[in-house]
PDB file of C-alpha atoms and ligand atoms in Angstrom:
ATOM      1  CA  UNK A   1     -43.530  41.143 -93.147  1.00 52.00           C
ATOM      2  CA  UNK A   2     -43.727  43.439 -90.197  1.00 57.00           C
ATOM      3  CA  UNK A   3     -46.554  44.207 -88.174  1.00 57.00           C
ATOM      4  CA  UNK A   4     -48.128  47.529 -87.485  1.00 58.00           C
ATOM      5  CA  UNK A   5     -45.327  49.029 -85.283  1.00 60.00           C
ATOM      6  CA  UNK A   6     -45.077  52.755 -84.590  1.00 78.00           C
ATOM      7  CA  UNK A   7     -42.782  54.453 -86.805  1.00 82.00           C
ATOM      8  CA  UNK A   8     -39.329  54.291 -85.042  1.00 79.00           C
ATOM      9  CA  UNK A   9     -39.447  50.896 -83.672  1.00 84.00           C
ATOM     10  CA  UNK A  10     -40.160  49.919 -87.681  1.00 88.00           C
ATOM     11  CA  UNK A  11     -37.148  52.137 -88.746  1.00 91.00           C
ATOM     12  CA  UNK A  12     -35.040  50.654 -85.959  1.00 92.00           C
ATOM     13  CA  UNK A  13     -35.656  46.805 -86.708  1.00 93.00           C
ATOM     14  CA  UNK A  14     -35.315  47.471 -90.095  1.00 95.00           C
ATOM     15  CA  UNK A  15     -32.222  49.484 -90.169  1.00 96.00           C
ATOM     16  CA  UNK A  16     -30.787  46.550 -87.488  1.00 97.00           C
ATOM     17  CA  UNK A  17     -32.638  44.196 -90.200  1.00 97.00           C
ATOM     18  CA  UNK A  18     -30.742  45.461 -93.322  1.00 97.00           C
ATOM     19  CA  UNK A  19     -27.791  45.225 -91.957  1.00 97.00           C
ATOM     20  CA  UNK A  20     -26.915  43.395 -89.113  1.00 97.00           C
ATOM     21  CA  UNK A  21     -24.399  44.172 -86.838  1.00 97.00           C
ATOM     22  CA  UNK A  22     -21.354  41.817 -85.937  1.00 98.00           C
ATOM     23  CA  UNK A  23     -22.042  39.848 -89.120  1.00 97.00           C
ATOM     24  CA  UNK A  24     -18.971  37.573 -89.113  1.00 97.00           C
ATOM     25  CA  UNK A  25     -18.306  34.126 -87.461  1.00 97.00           C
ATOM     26  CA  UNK A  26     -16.010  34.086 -85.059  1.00 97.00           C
ATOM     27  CA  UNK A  27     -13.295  31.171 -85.209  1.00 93.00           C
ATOM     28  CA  UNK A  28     -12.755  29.334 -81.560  1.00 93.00           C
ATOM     29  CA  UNK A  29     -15.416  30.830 -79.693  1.00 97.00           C
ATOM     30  CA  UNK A  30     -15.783  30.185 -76.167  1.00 96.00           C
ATOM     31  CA  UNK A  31     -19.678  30.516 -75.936  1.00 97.00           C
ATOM     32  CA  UNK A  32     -21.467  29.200 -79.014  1.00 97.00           C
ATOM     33  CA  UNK A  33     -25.292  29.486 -79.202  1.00 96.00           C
ATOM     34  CA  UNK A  34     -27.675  28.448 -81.804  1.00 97.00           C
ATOM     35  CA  UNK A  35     -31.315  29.439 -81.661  1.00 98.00           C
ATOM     36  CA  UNK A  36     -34.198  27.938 -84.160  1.00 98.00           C
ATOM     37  CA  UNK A  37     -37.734  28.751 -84.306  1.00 96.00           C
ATOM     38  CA  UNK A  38     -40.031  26.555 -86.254  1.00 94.00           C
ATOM     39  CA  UNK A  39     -42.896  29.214 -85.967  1.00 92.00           C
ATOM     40  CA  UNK A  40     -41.243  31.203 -88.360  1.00 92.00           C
ATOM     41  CA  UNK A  41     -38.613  29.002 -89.299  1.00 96.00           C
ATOM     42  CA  UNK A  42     -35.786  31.932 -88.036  1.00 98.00           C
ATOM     43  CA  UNK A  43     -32.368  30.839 -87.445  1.00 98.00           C
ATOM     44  CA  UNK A  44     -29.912  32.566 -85.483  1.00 98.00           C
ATOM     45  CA  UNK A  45     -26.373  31.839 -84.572  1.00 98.00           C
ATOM     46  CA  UNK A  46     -24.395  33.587 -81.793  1.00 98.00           C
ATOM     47  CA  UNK A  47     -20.586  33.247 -80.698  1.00 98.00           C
ATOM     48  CA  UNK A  48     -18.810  35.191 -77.774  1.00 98.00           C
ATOM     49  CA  UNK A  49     -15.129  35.680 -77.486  1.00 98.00           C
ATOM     50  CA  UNK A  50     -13.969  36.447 -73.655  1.00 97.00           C
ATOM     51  CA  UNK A  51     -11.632  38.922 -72.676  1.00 95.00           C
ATOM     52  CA  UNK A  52      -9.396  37.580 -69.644  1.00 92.00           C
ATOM     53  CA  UNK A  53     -11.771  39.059 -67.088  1.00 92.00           C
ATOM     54  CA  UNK A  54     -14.204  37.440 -68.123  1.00 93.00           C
ATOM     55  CA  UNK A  55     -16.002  39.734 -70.314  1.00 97.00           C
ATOM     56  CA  UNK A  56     -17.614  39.681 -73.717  1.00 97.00           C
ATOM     57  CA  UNK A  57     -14.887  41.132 -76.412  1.00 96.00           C
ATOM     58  CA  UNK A  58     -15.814  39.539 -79.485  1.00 97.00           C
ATOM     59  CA  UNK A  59     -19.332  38.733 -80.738  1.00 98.00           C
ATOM     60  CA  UNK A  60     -20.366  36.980 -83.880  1.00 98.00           C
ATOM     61  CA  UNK A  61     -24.154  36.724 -85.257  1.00 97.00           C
ATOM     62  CA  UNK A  62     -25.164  34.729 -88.425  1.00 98.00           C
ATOM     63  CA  UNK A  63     -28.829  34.250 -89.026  1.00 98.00           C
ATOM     64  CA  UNK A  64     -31.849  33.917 -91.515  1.00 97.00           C
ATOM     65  CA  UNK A  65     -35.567  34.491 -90.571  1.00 97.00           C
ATOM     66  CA  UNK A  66     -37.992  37.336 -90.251  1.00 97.00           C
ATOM     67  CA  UNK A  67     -37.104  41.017 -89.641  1.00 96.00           C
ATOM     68  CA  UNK A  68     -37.716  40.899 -86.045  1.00 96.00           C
ATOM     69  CA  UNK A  69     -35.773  37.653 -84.849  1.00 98.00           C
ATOM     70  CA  UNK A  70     -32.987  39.226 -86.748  1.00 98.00           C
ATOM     71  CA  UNK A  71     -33.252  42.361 -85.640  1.00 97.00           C
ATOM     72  CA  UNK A  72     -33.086  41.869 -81.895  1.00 98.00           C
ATOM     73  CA  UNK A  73     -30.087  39.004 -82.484  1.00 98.00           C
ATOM     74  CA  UNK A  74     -28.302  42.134 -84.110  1.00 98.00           C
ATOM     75  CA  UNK A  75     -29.437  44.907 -81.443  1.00 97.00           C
ATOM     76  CA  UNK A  76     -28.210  41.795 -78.701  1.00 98.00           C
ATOM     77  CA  UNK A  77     -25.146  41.744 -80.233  1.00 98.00           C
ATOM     78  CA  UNK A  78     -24.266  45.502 -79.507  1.00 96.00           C
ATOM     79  CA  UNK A  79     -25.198  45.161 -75.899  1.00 96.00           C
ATOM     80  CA  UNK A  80     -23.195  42.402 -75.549  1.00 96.00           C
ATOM     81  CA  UNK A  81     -19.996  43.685 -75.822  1.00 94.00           C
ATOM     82  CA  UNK A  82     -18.385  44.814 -72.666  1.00 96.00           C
ATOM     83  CA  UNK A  83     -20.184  42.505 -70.655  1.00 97.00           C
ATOM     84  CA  UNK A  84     -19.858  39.410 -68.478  1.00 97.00           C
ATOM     85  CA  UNK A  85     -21.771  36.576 -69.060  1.00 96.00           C
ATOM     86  CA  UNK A  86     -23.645  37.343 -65.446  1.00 96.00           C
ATOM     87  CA  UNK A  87     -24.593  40.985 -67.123  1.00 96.00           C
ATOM     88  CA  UNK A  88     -25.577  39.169 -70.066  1.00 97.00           C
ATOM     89  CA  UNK A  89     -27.871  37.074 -68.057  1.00 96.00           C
ATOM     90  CA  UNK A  90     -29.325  40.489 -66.351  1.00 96.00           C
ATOM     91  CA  UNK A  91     -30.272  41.661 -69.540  1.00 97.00           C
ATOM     92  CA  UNK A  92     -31.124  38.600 -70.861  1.00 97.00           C
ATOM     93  CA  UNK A  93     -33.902  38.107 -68.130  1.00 97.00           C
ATOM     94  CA  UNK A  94     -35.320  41.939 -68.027  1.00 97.00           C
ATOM     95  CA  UNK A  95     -35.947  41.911 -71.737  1.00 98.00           C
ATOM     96  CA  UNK A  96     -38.157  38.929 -71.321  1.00 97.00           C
ATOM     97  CA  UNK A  97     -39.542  40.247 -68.537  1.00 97.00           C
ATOM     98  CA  UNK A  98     -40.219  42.887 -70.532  1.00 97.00           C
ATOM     99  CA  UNK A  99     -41.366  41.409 -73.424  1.00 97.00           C
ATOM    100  CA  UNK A 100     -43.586  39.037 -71.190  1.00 95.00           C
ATOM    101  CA  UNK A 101     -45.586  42.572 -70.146  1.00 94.00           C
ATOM    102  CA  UNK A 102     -44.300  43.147 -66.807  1.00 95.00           C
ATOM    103  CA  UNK A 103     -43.809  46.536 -65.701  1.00 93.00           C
ATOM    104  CA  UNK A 104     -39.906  48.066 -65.466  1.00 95.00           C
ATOM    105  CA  UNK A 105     -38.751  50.250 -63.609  1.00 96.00           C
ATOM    106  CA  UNK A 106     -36.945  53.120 -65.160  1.00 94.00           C
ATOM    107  CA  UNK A 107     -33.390  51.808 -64.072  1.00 95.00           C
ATOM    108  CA  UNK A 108     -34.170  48.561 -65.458  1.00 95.00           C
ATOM    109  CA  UNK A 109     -35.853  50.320 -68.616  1.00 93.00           C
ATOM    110  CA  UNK A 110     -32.151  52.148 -68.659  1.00 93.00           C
ATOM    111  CA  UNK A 111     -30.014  49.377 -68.754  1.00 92.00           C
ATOM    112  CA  UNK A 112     -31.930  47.876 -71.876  1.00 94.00           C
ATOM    113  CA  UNK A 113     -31.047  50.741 -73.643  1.00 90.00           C
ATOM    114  CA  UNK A 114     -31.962  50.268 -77.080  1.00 90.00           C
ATOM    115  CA  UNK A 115     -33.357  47.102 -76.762  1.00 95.00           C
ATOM    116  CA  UNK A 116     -36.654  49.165 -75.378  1.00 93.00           C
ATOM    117  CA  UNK A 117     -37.428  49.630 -78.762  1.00 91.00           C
ATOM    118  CA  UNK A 118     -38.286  46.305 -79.274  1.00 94.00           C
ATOM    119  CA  UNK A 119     -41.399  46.553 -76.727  1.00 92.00           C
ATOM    120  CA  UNK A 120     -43.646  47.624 -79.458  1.00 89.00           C
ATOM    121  CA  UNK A 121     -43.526  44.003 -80.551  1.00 92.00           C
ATOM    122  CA  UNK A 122     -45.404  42.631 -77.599  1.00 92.00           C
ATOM    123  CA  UNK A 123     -48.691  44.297 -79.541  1.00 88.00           C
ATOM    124  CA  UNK A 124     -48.497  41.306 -81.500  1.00 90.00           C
ATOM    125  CA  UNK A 125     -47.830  38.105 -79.301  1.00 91.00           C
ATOM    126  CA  UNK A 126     -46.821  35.443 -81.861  1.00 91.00           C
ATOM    127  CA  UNK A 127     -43.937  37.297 -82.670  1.00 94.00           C
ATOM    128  CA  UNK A 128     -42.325  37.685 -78.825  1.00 96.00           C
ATOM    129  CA  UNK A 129     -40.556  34.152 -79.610  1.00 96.00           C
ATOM    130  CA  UNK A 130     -39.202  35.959 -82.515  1.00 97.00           C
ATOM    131  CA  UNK A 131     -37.725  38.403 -80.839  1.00 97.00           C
ATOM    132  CA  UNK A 132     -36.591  36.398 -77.827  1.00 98.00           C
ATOM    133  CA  UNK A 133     -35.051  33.566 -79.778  1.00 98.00           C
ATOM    134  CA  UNK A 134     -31.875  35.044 -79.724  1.00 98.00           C
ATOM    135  CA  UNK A 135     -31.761  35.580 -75.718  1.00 98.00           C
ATOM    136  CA  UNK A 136     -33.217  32.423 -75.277  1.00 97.00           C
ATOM    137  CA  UNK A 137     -29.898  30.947 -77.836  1.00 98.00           C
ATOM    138  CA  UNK A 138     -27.550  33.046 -75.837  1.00 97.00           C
ATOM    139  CA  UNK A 139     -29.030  31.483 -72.625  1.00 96.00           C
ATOM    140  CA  UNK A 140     -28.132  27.897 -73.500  1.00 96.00           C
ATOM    141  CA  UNK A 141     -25.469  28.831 -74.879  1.00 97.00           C
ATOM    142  CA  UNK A 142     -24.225  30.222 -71.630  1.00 96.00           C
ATOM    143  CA  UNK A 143     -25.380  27.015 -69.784  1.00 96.00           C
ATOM    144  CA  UNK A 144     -23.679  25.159 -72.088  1.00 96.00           C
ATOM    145  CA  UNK A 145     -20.286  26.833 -71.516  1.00 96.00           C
ATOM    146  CA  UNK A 146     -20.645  26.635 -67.470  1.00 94.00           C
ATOM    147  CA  UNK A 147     -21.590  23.183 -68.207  1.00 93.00           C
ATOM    148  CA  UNK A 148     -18.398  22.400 -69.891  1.00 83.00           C
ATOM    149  CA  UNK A 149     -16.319  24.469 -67.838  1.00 67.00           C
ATOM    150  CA  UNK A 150     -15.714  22.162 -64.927  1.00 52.00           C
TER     151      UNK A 150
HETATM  152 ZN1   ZN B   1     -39.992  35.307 -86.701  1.00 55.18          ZN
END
């Protein structure tokens, strides 16, 4: 069910919702993520492919849970692409900032691109963890690869 959201933010999540972009698993992935949230009991699972400079080329999103949670796993995966995992992390941390209720600037509000949209969700606070469970996935999942990277 989705909360009271203006028009286009509702049209957005559920177009993103309905169907999800990068819906495929990706075989030998270098960055795997897996995100679970027992609030709502939404599942989401991320995996990057690197170009040789490091950069995202390849993502793949599977999931199950409530509009939102999927929603901004799909809308991550689009901003992903093109990216290294350090830009990932940029965005990463300004949409929780965001989504936390601190004030952007309008450069930072520009490099979220779309993923602005998905402000209108902080009216309702339980559902922020929904829609930072996948950047809080891809963030492990991240650590996880440095981790192993040695
Ligand atoms: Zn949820």
């Amino acid at each position: 069910m989705l909360p009271d959201l203006d028009e286009l933010y509702k049209e957005v999540i559920l177009d993103h919702y309905r169907n999800p972009r990068n819906s495929k698993r990706l075989e030998d992935p270098q960055v795997k993520a897996h995100g679970f949230n027992p609030f709502c009991g939404d599942e989401v699972d991320l995996q990057l492919r690197l170009n040789g400079d490091g950069a995202v080329h390849e993502v793949g999103f599977q999931g199950r849970g409530c509009s939102i949670s999927q929603a901004s796993a799909s809308m991550l995966t689009e901003e992903l692409k093109g990216k290294t995992l350090e830009q990932a992390e940029a965005v990463r941390q300004l949409f929780r900032r965001m989504m936390m209720g601190e004030k952007l600037t309008s450069d930072e509000m520009e490099s979220l691109s779309s993923l602005t949209v998905l402000s209108g969700v902080r009216q309702f606070p339980v559902r922020i963890k929904c829609a930072l469970l996948a950047f809080s996935a891809l963030e492990d999942g991240i650590k996880e690869y440095r981790g192993g990277k040695k």
